[in-house]
Coordinates of C-alpha atoms in Angstrom, one line a residue:
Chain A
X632 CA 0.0 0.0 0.0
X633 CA 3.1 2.5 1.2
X634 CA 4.2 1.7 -2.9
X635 CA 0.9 2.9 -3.9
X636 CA 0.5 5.7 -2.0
X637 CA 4.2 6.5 -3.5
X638 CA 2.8 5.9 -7.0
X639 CA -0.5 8.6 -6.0
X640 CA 1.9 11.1 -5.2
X641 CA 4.2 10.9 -8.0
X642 CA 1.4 11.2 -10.4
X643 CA 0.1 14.2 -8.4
X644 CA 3.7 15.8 -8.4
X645 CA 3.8 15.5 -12.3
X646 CA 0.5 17.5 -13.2
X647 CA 0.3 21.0 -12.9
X648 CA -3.3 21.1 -11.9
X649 CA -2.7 19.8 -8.3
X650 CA -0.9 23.2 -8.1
X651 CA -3.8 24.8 -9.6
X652 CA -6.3 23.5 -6.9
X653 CA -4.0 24.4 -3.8
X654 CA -3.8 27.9 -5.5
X655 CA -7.6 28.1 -6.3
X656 CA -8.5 27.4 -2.7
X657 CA -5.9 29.5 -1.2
X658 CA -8.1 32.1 -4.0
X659 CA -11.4 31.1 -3.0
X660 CA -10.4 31.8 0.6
X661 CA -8.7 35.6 0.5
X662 CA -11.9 36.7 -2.0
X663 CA -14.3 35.4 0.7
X664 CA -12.7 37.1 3.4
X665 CA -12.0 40.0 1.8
X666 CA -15.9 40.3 0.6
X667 CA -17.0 39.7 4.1
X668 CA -14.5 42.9 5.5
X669 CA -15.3 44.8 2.1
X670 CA -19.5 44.6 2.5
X671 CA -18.7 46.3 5.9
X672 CA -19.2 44.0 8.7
X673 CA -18.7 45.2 12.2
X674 CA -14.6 44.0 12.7
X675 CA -15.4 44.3 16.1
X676 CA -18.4 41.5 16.5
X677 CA -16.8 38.4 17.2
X678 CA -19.4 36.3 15.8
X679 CA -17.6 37.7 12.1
X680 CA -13.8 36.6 13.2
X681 CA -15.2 33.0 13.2
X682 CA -17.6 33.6 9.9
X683 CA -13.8 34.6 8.4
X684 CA -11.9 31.9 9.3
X685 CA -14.9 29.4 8.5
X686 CA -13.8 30.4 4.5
X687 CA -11.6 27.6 4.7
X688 CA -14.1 25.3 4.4
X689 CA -14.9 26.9 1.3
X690 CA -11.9 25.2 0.2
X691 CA -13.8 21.5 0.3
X692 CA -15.3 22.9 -2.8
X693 CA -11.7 22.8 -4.5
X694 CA -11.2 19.6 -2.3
X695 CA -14.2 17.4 -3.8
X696 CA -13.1 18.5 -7.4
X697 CA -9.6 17.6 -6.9
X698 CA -10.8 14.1 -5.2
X699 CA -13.1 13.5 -8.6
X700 CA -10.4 13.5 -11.1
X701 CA -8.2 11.0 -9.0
X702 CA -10.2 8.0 -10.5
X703 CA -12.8 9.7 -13.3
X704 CA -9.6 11.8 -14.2
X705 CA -7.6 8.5 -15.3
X706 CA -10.9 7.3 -16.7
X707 CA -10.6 10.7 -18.6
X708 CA -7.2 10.7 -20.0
X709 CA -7.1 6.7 -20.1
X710 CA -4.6 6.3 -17.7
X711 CA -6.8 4.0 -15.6
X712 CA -6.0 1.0 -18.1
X713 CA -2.5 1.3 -17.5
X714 CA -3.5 1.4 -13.3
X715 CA -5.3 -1.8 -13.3
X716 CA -2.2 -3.3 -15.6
X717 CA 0.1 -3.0 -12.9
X718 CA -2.2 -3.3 -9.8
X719 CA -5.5 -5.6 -11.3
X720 CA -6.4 -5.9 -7.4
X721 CA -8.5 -2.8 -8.2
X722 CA -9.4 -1.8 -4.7
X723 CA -6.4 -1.6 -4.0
X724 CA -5.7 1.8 -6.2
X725 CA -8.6 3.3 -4.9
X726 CA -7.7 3.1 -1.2
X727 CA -4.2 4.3 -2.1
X728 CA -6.2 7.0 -4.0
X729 CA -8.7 7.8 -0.7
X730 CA -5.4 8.0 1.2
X731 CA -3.4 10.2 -0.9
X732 CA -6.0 12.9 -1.7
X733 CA -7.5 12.5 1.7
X734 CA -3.9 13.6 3.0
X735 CA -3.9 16.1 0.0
X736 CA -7.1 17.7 1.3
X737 CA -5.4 17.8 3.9
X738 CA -2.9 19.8 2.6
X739 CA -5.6 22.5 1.5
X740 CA -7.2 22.9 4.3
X741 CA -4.1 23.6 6.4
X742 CA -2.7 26.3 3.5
X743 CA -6.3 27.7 3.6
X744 CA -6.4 28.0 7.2
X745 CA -3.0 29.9 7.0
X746 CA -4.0 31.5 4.2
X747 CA -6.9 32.5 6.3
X748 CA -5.7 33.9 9.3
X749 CA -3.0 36.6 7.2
X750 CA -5.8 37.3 5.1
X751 CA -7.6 38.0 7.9
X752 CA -5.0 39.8 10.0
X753 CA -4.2 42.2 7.5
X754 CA -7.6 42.9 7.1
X755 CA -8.4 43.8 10.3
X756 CA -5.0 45.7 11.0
X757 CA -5.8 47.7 7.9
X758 CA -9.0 48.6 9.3
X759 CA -7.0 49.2 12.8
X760 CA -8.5 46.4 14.1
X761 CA -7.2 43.3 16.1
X762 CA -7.9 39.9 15.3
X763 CA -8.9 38.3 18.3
X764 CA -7.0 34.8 18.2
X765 CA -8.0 33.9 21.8
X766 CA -11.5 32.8 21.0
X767 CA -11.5 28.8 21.2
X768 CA -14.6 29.2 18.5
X769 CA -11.7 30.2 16.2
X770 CA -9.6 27.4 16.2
X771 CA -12.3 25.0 16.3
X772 CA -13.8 26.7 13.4
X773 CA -10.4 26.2 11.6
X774 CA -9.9 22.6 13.2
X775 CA -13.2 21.7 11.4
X776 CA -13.0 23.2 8.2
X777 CA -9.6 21.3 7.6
X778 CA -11.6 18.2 8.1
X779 CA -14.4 19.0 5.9
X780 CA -11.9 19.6 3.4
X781 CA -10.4 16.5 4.1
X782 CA -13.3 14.4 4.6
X783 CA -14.9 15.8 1.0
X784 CA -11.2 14.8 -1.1
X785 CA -12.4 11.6 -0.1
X786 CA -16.0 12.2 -0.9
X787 CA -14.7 13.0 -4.0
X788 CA -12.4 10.0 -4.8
X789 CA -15.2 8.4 -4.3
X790 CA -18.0 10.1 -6.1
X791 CA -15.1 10.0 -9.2
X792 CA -14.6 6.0 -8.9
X793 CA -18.1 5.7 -9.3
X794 CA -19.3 8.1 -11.9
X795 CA -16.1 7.4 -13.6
X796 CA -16.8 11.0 -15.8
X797 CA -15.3 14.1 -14.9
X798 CA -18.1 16.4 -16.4
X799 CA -20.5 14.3 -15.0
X800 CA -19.4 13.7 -11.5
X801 CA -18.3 17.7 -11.0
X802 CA -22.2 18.6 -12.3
X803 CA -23.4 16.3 -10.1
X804 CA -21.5 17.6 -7.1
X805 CA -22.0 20.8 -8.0
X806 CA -25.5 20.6 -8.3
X807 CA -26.1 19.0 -5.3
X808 CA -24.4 21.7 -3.1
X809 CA -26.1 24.9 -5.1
X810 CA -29.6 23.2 -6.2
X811 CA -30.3 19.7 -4.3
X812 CA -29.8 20.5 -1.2
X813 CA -31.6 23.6 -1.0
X814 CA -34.8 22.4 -3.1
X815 CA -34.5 19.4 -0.2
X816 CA -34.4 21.8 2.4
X817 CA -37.8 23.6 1.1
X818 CA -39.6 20.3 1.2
X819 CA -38.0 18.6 3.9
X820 CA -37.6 21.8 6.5
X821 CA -34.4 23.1 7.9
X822 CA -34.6 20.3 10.7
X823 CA -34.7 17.3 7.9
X824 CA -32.5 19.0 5.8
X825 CA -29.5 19.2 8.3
X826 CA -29.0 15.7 8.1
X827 CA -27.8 16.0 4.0
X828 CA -24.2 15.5 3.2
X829 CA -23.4 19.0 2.8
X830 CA -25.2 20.8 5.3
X831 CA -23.8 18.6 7.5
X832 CA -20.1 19.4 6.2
X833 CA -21.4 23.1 6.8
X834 CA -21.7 22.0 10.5
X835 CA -18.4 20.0 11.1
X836 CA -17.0 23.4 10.0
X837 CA -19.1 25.9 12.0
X838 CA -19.7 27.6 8.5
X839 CA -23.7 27.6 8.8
X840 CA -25.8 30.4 7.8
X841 CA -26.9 32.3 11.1
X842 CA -29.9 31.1 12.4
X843 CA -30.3 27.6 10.6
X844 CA -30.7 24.6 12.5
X845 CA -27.8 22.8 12.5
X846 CA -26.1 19.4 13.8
X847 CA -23.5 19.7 16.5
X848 CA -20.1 20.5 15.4
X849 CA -18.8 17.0 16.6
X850 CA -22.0 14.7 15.1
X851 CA -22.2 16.3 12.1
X852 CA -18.5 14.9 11.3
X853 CA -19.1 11.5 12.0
X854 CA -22.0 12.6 9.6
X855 CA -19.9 13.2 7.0
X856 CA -17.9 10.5 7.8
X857 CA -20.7 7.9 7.3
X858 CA -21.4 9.8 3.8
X859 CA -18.3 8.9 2.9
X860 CA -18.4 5.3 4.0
X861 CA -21.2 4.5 2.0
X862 CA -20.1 6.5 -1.3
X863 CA -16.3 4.1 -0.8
X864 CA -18.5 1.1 -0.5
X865 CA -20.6 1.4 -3.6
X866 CA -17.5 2.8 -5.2
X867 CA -15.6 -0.3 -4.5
X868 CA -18.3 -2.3 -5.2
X869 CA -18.9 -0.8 -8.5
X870 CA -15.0 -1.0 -9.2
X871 CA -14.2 -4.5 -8.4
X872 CA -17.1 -5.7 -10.9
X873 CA -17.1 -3.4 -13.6
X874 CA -15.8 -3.7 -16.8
X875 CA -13.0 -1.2 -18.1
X876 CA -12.9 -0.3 -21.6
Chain B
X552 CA 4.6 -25.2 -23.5
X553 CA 1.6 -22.6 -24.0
X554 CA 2.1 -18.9 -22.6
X555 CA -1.2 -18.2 -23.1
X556 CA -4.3 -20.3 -23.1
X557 CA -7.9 -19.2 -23.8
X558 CA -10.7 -21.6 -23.1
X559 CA -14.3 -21.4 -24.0
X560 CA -14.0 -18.0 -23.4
X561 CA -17.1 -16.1 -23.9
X562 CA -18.5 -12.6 -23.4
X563 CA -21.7 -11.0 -24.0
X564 CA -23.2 -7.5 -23.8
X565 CA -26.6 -8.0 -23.6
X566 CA -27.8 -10.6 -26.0
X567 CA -24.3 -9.7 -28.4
X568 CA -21.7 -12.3 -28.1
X569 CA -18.8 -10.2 -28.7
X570 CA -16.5 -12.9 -27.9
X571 CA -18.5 -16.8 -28.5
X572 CA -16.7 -19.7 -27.1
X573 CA -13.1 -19.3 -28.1
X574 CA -10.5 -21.4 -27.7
X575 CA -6.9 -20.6 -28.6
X576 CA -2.8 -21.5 -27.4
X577 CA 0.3 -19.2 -27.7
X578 CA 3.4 -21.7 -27.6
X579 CA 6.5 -19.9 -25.8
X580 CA 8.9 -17.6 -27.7
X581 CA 6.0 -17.2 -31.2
X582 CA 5.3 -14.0 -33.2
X583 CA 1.6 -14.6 -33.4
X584 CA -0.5 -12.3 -35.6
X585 CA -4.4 -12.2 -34.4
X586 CA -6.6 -11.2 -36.7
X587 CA -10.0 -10.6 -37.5
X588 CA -12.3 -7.8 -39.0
X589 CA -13.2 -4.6 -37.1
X590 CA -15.8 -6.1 -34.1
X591 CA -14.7 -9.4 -34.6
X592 CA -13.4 -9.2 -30.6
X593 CA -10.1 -8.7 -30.7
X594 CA -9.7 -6.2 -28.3
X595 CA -12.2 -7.7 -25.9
X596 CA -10.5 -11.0 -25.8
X597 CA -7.3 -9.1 -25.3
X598 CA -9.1 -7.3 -22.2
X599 CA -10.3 -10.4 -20.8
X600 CA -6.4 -11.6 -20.9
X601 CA -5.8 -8.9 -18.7
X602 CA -8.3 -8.8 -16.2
X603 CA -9.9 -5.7 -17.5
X604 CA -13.4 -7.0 -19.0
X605 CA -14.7 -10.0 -17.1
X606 CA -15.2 -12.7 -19.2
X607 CA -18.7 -14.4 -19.1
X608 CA -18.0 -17.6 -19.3
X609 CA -14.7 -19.6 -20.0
X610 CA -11.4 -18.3 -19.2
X611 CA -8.0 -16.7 -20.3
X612 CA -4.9 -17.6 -18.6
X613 CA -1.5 -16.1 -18.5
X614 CA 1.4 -19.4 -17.7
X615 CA -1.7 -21.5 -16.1
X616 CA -2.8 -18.5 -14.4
X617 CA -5.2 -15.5 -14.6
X618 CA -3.5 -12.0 -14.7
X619 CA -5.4 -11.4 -11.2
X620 CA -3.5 -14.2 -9.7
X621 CA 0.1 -13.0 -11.4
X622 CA 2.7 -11.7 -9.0
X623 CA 3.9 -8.9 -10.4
X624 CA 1.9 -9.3 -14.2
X625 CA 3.5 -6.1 -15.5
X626 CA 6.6 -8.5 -14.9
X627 CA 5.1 -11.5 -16.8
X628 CA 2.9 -9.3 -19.5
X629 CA 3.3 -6.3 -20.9
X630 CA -0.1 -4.8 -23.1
X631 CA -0.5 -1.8 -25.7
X632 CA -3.9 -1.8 -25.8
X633 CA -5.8 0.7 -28.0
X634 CA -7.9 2.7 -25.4
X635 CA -4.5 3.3 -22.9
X636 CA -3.9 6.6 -22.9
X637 CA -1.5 9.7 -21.5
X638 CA -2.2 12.2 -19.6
X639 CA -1.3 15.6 -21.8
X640 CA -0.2 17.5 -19.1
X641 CA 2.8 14.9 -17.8
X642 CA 6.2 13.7 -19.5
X643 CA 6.7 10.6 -21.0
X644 CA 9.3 9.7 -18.5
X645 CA 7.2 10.3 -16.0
X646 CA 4.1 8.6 -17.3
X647 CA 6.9 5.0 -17.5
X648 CA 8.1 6.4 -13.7
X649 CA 4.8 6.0 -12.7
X650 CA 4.2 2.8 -14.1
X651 CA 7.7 1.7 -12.8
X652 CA 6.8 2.8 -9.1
X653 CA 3.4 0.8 -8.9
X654 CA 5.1 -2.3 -9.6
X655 CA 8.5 -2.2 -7.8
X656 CA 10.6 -1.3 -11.2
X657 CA 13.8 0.2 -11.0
X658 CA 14.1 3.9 -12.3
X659 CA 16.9 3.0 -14.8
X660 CA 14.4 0.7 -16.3
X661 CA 12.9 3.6 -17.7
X662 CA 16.0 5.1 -19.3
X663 CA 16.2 1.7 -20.7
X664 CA 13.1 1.3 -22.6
X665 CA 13.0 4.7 -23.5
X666 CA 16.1 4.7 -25.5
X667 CA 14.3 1.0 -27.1
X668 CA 11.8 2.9 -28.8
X669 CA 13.8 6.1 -29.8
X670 CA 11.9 8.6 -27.2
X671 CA 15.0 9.5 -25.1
X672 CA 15.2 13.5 -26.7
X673 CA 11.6 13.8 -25.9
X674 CA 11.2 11.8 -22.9
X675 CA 11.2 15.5 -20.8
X676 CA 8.5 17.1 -22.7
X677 CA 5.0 16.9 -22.2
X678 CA 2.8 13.6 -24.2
X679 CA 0.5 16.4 -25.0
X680 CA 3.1 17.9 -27.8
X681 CA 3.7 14.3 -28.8
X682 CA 2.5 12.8 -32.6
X683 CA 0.5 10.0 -32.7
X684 CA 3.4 7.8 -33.3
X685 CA 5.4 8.9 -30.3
X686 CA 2.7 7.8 -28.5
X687 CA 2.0 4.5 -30.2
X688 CA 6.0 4.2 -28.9
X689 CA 5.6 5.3 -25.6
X690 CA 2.9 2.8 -25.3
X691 CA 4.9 0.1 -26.5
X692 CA 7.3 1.6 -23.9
X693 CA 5.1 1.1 -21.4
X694 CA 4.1 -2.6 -22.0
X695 CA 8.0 -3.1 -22.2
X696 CA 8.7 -1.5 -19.0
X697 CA 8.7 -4.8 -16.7
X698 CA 11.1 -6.6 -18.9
X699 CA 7.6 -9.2 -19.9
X700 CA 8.3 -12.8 -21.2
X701 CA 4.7 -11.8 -23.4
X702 CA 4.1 -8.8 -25.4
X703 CA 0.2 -8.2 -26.0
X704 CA 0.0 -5.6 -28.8
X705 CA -3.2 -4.2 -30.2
X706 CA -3.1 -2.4 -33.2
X707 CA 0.7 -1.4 -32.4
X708 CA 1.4 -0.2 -36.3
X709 CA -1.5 2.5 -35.9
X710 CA -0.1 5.9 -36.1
X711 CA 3.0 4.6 -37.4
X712 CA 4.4 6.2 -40.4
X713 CA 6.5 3.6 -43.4
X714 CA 9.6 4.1 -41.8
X715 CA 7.5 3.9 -38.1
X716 CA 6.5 0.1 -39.5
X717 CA 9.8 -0.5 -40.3
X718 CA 11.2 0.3 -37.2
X719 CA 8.4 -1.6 -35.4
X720 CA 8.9 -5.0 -37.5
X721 CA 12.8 -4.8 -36.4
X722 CA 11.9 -4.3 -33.2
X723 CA 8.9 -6.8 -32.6
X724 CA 11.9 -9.5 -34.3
X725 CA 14.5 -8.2 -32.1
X726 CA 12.4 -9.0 -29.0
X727 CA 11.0 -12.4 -30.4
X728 CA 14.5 -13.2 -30.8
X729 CA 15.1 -12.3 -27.0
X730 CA 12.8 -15.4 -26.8
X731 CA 10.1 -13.3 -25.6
X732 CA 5.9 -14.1 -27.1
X733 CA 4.5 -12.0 -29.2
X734 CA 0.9 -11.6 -29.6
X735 CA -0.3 -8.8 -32.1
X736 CA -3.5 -7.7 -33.7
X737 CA -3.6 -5.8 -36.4
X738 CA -5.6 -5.4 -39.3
X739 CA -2.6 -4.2 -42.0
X740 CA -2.4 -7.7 -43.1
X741 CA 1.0 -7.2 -45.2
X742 CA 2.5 -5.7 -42.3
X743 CA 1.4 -8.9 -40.2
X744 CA 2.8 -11.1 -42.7
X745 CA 6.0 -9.9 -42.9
X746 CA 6.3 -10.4 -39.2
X747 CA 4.4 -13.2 -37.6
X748 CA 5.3 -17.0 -37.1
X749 CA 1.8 -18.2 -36.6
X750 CA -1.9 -16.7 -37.1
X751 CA -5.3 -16.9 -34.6
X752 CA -8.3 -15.5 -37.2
X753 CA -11.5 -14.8 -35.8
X754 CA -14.6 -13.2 -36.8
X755 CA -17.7 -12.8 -35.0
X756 CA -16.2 -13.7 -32.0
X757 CA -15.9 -17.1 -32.8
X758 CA -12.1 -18.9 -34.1
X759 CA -11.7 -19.5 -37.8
X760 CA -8.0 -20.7 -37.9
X761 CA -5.2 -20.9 -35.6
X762 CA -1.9 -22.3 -37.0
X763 CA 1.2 -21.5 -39.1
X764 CA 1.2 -18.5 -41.5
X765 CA 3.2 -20.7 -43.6
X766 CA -0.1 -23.2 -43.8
X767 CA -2.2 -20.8 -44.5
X768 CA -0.2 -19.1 -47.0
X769 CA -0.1 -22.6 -48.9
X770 CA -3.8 -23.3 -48.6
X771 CA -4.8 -20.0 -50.3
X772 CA -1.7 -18.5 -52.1
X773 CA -1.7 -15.2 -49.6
X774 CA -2.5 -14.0 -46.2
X775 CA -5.2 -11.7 -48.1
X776 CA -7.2 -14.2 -49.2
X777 CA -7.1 -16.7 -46.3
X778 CA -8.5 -13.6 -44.6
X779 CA -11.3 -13.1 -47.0
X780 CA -11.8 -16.5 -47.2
X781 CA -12.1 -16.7 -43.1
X782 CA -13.8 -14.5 -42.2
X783 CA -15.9 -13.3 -45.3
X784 CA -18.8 -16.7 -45.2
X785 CA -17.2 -17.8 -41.8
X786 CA -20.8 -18.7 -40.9
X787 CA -20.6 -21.7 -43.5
X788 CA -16.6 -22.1 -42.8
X789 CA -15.1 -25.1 -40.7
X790 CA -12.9 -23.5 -38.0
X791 CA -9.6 -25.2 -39.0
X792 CA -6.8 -25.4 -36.1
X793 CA -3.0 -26.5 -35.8
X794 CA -1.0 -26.8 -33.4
X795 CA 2.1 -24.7 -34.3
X796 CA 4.6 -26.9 -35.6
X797 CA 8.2 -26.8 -36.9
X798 CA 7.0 -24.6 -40.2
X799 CA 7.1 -21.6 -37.8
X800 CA 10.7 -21.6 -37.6
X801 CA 10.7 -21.6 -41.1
X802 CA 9.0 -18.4 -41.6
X803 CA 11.4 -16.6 -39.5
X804 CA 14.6 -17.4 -40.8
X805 CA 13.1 -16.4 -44.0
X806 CA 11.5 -13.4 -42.5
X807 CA 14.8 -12.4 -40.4
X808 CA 16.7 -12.6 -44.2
X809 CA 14.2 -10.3 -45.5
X810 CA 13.6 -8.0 -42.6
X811 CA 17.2 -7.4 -42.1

């Protein structure tokens, strides 16, 4: 498995779009904070230090993406043939896969979060402010958007291995999170609609609109963890038996 | 001994057969050319050799085993297969490091094979800049890359320009002659004749001759019209078989005179 996970990285080292998808979260990030100190917010409500720093979970957006082309990807550019030749234990490659990019979300979140906090320092200075650190709200804001982020790569992965299309699995995704959900919220209600994959990724990383109802920071991650279960399950199911051609 | 051994192997899409109870040998160290017309399930029998379609019934084994169940396959088998592919944005050295990392190959391998098919001034630039030939030869790179007793080629002259063939044929013989199997489709039938030792035809999924070239040469006066003949009214043919015989070596010392 270490060989695999060794294989995963040197095919992520060789592309240049792994760089693009740190950089676009680390862009995603400074544009949402900036927005938030640019519509005028009071600096001085604390409530908005954590509504900054919960940006970074913004970055599971770039995450999911990134996690989709790690299987539909090779299915895109054909390089998936050439996986199975060498490894034709085929769940094999996709754990190594759910490992790498999991550990690669990782990698985005933790940028973000640094990303986050200068953004968000220099804001504040500039408006001769200061950035309250102190608050334990903001590092467990920070602590669960880093796990959203890596807890939708492997979403991702997943949703990839299944679909097995890039178009197809990124308009799915993205469809979900703008459209989906929020037509399930109107005829479930807020309290049903809590429980969906990404309102619940909302609430591992205390990024929920004010006033929803919304899990429990703690719950709603081993939420998000079940999602992903299930999505690896049917992915591995639906990898070990299909055909590739 | 046989290198590769299909058996009754079978596999439908729906109610289409694409591959209907075949049944095939490869003897150790043979140039075989396998041929059919387009659909005939080539390429799907080749993917059931290598674990990549599921066969529905029957089976195809690699030295008594199924790829699945090889150690290290790429080791074993290498495959060009038609829909393997590059990704644009990555070198073609590191598209073979890749490949070499998953299964334990040394880094020097690489050097190796690139230099085999000519792709050692372009091995640092992107596949994306690359012709269709260069990456017909990085493919055959790739299924080279683990140093395989059995080549599985599909299609590998596609892309390739004369002096592209010509370069192929010498180096096809040059690896046969390293004692290594050879197992090509193709449907340039001149090209296959002036390469292989012994011929699997099918059509429709279903065998119409496996034996020498040399045989079927006889029988119908040239590879062209044994073809025709096959696979043309195979419906009312007889599948005829062979085991490869002595008449193989033939062929290649004449073919290694005029190849040369």
């Amino acid at each position: 498995m270490i060989t695999l996970v060794r294989t995963e990285l040197l095919k992520l080292t060789t592309i240049r779009s792994t760089w693009l998808v740190l950089l676009a979260a680390q862009f995603i990030v400074i544009s949402g904070i900036s927005g938030l100190v640019l519509t005028g917010r009071s600096l001085d409500d604390p409530k908005n230090v954590d509504i900054a720093v919960a940006h970074v979970g913004l970055a599971s957006f770039c995450t999911i993406v990134f996690g989709i082309l790690a299987v539909a990807g090779e299915y895109r550019h054909k390089t998936i043939t050439d996986t199975y030749l060498s490894t034709p234990q085929r769940g094999r490659p996709l754990a190594a896969k759910i490992l790498t990019y999991g550990a690669g979300g990782l990698v985005v979140g933790v940028a973000s979060a640094v990303t986050a906090l200068i953004t968000a320092t220099i804001w504040w200075s500039a408006k001769g402010k200061s950035f309250d650190l102190s608050s334990a709200g903001v590092w467990q804001t920070l602590g669960g958007c880093v796990v959203w982020d890596v807890f939708f790569a492997a979403l991702g992965v997943s949703l990839g291995a299944l679909l097995r299309n890039v178009t197809a699995a990124v308009a799915v995704t993205l469809a979900w999170i703008a459209l989906i959900e929020g037509i399930a919220g109107q005829i479930l209600g807020d309290g049903l609609a809590r429980w969906l994959p990404f309102a619940a990724g909302q609430a591992l990383g205390r990024a929920t609109n004010p006033g929803t109802p919304h899990l429990p920071q703690v719950g709603a991650g081993v939420l998000v963890l079940g999602y992903v279960g299930i999505v690896v399950a049917v992915a591995a199911f639906t990898t070990l038996n299909r055909d590739v051609s | 001994m046989a290198t590769i051994e299909v058996r009754r192997l079978t596999k439908r899409f729906g109610e289409q057969a694409a591959v209907d109870d075949l049944s095939f040998e490869v003897q150790q160290g043979k140039i075989v050319g396998f041929l059919g017309p387009n659909g005939a399930g080539k390429t799907t029998t080749f993917r059931m050799l290598v674990g990549l379609v599921k066969p529905t019934s029957g089976e195809a084994l690699i030295d008594g085993r199924r790829y699945h169940d090889l150690d290290n396959p790429r080791r074993t088998i290498g495959a060009l297969l038609e829909s393997s592919g590059f990704h644009p944005g990555r070198s073609g050295r590191n598209h073979l490091r890749i490949l070499a990392r998953a299964s334990g190959i040394a880094d020097d391998r690489v050097d190796h094979v690139l230099d085999q098919v000519d792709l050692t001034d372009a091995a640092d630039k992107r596949v994306g800049g690359y012709s269709l030939g260069m990456r017909q030869r990085l493919g055959l790179a790739s299924a080279a890359l683990g140093d395989p007793r059995i080549l599985l080629l599909d299609e590998p002259a596609n892309g390739l320009d004369p002096e592209g063939m010509t370069w192929l044929r010498t180096t096809l013989r040059r690896m046969a002659d390293e004692g290594r199997t050879i197992v090509i489709s193709s449907h340039v039938l001149s090209e296959v004749a002036q390469t292989v030792d012994d011929v699997v035809v099918i059509a429709k999924g279903q065998l119409q001759y496996s034996g020498t070239l040399k045989t079927l040469i006889d029988e119908d006066g040239s590879l062209e019209q044994a073809f025709i003949r096959l696979t043309k009214h195979h419906e009312s043919s007889h599948p005829a078989s062979e085991p490869a015989t002595a008449g193989a070596a033939r062929i290649r010392d004449h073919f290694s005179t005029t190849t040369s």
